[in-house]
PDB file of N, CA and C in Angstrom:
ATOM      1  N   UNK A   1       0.842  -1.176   0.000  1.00  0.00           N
ATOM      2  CA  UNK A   1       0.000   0.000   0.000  1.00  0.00           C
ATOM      3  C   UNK A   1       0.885   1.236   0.000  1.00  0.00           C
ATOM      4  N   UNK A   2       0.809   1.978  -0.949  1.00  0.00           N
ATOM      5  CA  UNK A   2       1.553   3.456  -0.814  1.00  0.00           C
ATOM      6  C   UNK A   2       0.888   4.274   0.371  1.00  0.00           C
ATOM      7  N   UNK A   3       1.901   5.052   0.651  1.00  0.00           N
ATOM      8  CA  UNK A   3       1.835   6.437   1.891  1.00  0.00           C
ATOM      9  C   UNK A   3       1.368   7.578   1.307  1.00  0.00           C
ATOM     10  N   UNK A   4       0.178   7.873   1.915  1.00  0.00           N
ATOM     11  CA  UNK A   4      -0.510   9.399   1.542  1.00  0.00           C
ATOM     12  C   UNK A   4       0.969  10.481   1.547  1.00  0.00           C
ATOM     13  N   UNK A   5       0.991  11.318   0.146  1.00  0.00           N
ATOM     14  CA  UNK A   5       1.515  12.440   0.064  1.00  0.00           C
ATOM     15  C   UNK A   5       1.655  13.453   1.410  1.00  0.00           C
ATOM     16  N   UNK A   6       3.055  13.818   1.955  1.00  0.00           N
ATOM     17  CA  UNK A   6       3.104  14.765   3.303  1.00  0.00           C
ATOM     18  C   UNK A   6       3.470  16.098   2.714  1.00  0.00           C
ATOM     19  N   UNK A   7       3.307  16.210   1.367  1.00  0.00           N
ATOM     20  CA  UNK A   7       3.750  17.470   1.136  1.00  0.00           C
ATOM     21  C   UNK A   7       3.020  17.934  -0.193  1.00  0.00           C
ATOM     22  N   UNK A   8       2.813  19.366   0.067  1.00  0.00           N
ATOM     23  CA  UNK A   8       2.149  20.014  -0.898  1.00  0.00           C
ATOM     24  C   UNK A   8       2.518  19.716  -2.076  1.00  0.00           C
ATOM     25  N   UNK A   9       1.532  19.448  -3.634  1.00  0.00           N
ATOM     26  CA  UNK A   9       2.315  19.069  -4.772  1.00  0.00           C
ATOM     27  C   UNK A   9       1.582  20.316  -5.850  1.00  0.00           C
ATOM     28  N   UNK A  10       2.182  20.775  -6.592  1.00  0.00           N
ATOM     29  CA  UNK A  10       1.545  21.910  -7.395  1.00  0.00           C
ATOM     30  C   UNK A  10       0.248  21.687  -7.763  1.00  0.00           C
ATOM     31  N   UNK A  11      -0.737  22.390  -7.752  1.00  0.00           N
ATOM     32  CA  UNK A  11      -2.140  22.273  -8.845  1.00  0.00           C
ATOM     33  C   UNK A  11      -1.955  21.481 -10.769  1.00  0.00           C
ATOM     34  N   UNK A  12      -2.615  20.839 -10.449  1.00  0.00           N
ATOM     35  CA  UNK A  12      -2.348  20.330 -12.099  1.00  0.00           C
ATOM     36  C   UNK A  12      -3.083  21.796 -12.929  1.00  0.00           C
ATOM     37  N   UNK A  13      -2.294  22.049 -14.204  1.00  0.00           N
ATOM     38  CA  UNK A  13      -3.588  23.038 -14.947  1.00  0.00           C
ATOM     39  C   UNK A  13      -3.854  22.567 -15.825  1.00  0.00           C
ATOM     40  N   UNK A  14      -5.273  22.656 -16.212  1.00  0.00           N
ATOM     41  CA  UNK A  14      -6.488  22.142 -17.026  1.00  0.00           C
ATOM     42  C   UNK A  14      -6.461  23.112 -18.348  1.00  0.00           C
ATOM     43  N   UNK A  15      -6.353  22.999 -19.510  1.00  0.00           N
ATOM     44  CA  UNK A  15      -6.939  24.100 -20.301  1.00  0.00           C
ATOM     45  C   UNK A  15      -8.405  24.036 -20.264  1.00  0.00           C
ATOM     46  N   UNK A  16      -8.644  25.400 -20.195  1.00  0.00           N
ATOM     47  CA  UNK A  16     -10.228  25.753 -20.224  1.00  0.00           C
ATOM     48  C   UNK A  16     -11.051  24.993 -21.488  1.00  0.00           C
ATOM     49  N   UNK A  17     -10.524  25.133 -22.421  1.00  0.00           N
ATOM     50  CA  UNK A  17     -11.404  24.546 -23.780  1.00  0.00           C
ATOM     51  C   UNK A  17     -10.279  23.537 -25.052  1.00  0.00           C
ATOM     52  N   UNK A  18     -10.423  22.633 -24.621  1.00  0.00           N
ATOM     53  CA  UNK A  18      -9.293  22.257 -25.637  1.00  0.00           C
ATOM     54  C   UNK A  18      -9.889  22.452 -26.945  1.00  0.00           C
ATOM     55  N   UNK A  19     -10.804  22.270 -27.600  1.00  0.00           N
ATOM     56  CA  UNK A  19     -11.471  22.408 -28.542  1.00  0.00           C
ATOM     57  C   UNK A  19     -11.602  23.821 -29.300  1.00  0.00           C
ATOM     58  N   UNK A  20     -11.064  24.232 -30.138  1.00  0.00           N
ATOM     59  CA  UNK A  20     -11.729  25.824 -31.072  1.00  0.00           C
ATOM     60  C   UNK A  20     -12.897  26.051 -30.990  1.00  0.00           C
ATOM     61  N   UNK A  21     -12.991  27.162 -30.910  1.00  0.00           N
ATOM     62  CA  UNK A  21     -14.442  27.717 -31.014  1.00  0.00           C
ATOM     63  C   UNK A  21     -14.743  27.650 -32.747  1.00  0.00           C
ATOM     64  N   UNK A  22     -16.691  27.406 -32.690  1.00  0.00           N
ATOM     65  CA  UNK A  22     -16.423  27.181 -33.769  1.00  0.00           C
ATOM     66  C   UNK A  22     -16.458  28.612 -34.708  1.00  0.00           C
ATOM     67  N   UNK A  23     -16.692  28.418 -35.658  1.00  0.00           N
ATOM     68  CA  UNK A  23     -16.750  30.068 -37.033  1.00  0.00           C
ATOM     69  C   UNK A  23     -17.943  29.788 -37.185  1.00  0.00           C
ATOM     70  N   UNK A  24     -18.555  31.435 -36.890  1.00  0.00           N
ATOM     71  CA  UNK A  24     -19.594  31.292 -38.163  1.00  0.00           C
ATOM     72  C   UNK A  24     -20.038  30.946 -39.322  1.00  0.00           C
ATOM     73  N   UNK A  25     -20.748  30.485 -39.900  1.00  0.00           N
ATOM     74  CA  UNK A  25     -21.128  30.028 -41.443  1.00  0.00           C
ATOM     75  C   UNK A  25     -21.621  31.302 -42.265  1.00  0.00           C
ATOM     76  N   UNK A  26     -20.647  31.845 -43.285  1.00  0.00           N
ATOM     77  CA  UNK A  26     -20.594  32.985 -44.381  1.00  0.00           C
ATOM     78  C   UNK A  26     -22.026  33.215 -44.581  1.00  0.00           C
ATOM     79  N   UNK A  27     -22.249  34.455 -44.539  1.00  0.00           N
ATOM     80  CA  UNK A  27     -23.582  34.769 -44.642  1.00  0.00           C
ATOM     81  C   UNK A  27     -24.927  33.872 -43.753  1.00  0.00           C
ATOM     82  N   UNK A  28     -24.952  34.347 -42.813  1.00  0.00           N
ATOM     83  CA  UNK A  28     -25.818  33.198 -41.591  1.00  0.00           C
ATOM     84  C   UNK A  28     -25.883  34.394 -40.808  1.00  0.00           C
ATOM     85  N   UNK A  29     -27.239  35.095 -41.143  1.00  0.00           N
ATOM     86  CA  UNK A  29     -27.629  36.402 -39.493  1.00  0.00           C
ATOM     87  C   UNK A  29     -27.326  35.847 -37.983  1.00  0.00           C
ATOM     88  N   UNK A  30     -27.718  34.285 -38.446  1.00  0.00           N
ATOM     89  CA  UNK A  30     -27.893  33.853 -36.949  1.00  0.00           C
ATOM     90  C   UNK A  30     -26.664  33.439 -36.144  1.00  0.00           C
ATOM     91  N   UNK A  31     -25.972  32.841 -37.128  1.00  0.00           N
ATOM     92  CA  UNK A  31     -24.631  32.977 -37.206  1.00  0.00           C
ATOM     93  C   UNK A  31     -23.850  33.996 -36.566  1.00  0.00           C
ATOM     94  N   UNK A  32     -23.909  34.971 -37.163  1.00  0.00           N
ATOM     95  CA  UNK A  32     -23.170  36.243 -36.994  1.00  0.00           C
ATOM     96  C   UNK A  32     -23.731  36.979 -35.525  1.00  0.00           C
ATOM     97  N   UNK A  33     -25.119  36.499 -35.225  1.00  0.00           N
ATOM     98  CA  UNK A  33     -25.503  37.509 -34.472  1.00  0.00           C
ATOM     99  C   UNK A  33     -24.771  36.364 -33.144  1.00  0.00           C
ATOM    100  N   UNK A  34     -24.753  35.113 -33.130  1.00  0.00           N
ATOM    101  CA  UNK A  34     -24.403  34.283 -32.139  1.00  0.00           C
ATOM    102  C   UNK A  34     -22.805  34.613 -32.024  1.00  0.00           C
ATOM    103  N   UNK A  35     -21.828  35.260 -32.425  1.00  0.00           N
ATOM    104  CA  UNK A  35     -20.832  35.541 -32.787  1.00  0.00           C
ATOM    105  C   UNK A  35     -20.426  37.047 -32.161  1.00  0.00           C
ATOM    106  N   UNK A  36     -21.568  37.630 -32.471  1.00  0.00           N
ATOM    107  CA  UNK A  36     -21.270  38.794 -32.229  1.00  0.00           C
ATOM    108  C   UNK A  36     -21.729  39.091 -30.257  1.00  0.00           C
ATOM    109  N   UNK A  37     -22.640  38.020 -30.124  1.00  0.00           N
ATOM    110  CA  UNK A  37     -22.984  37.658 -28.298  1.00  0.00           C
ATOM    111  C   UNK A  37     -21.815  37.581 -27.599  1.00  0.00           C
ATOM    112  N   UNK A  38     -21.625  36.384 -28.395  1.00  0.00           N
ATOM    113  CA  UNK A  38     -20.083  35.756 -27.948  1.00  0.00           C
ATOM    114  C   UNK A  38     -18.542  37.058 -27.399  1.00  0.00           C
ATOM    115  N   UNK A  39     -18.754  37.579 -28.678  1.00  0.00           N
ATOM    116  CA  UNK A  39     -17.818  38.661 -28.842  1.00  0.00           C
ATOM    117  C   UNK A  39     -17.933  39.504 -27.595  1.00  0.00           C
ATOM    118  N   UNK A  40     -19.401  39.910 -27.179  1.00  0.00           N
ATOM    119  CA  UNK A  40     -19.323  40.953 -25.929  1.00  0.00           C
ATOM    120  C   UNK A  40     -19.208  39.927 -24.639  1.00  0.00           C
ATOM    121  N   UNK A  41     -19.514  39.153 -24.957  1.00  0.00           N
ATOM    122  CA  UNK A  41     -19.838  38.052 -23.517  1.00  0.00           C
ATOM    123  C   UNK A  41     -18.227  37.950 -23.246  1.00  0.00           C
ATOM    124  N   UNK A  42     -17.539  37.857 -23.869  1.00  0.00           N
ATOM    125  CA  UNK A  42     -16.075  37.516 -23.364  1.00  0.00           C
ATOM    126  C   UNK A  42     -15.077  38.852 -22.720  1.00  0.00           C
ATOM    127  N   UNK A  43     -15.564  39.967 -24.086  1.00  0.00           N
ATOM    128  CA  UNK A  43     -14.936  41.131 -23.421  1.00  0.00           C
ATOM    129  C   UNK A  43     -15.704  41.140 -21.622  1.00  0.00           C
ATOM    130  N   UNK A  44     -16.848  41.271 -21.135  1.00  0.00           N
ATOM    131  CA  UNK A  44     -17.282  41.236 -19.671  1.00  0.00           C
ATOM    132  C   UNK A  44     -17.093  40.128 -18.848  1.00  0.00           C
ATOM    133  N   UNK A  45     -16.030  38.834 -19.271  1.00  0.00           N
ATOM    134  CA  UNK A  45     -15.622  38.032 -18.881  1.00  0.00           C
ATOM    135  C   UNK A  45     -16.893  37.013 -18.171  1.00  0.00           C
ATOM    136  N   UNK A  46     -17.800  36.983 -19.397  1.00  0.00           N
ATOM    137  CA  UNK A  46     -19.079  36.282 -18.676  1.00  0.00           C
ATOM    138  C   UNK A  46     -18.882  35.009 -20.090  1.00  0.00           C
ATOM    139  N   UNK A  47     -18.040  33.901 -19.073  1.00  0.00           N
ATOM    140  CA  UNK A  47     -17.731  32.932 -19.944  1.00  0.00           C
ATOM    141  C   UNK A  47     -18.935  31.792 -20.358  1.00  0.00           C
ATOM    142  N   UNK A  48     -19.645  31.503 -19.198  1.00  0.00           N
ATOM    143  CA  UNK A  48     -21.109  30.960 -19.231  1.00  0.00           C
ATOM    144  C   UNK A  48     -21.457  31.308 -20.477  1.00  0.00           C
ATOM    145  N   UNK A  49     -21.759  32.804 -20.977  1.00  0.00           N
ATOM    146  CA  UNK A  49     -22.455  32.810 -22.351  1.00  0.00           C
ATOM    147  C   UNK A  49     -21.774  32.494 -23.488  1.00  0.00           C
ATOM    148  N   UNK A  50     -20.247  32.670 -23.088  1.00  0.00           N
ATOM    149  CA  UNK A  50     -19.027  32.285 -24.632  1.00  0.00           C
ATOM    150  C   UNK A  50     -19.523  30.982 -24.439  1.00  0.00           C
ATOM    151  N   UNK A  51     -19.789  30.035 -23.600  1.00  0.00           N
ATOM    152  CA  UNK A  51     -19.967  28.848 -23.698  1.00  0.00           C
ATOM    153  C   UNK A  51     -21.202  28.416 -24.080  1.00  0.00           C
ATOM    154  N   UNK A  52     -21.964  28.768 -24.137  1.00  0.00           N
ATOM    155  CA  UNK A  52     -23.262  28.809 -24.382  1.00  0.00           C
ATOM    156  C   UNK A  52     -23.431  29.327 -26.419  1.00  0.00           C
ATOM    157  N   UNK A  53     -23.292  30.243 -26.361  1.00  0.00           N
ATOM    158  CA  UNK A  53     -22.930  30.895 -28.014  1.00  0.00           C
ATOM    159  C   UNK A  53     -22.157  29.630 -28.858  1.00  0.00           C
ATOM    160  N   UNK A  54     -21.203  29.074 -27.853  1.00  0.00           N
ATOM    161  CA  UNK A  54     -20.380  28.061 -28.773  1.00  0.00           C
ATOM    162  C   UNK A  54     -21.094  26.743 -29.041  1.00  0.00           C
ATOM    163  N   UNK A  55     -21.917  26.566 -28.310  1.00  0.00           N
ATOM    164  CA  UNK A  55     -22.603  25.144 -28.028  1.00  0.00           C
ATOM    165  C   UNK A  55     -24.044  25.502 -29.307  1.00  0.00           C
ATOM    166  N   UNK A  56     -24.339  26.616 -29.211  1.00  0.00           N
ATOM    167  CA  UNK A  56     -25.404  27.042 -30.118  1.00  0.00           C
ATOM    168  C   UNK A  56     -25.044  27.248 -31.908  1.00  0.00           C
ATOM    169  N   UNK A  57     -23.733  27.607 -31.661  1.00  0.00           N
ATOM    170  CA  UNK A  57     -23.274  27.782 -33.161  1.00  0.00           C
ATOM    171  C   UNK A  57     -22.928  26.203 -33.306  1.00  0.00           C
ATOM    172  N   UNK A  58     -22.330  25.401 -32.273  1.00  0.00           N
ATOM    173  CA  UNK A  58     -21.796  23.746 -32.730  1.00  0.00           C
ATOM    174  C   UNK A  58     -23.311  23.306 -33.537  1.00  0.00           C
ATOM    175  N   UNK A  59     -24.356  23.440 -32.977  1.00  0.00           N
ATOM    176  CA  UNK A  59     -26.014  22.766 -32.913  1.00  0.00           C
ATOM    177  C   UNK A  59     -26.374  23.462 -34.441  1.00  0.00           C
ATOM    178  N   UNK A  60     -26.191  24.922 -34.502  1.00  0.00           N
ATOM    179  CA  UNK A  60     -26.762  25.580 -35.620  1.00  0.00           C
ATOM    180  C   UNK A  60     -26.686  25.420 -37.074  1.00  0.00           C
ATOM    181  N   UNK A  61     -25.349  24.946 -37.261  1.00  0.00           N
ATOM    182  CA  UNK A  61     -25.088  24.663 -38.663  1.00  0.00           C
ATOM    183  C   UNK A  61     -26.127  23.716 -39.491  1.00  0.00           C
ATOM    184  N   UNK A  62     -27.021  22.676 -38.855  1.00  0.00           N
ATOM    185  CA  UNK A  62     -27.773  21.891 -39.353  1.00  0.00           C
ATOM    186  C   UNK A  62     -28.928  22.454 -39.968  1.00  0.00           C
ATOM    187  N   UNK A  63     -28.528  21.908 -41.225  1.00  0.00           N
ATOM    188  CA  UNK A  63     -29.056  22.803 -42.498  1.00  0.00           C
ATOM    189  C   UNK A  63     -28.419  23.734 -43.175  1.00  0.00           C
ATOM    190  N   UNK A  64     -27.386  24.005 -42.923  1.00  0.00           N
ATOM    191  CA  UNK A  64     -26.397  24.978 -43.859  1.00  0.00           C
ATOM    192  C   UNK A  64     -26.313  24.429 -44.856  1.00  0.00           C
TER     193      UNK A  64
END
C-alpha cells in the first residue's frame, strides 16, 4: 500500500477549452448575431455565455 503524500504538490492546470471555437457560417444572421454575443460576452468576462454561443453555433449549422 503506498503512503498518503506529506507534502504540498503543485495544482495540475487544465486548459479551459481544448477544442476551437467554432466560425460562423458565411452569410448566416444567426450565425453572426451568435458571434457577435459571444464577442461581448467575453470582453465582460461572462464565460457561461461564450460557452453557451459556442454550443449554439456547434447545434446551428444543421441545415447549412
Amino acid at each position: 500500500m503506498s503512503e498518503p503524500t506529506q507534502y504540498s504538490t503543485p495544482p495540475i492546470e487544465l486548459p479551459l477549452n481544448p477544442e476551437r471555437e467554432p466560425a460562423p457560417a458565411e452569410g448566416c444572421a444567426g450565425c453572426a448575431e451568435l458571434a457577435a454575443v459571444r464577442g461581448r460576452a467575453r470582453v465582460v468576462g461572462d464565460w457561461t455565455t461564450v460557452s453557451d454561443c459556442n454550443v449554439y453555433m456547434r447545434r446551428h449549422p444543421e441545415g447549412h
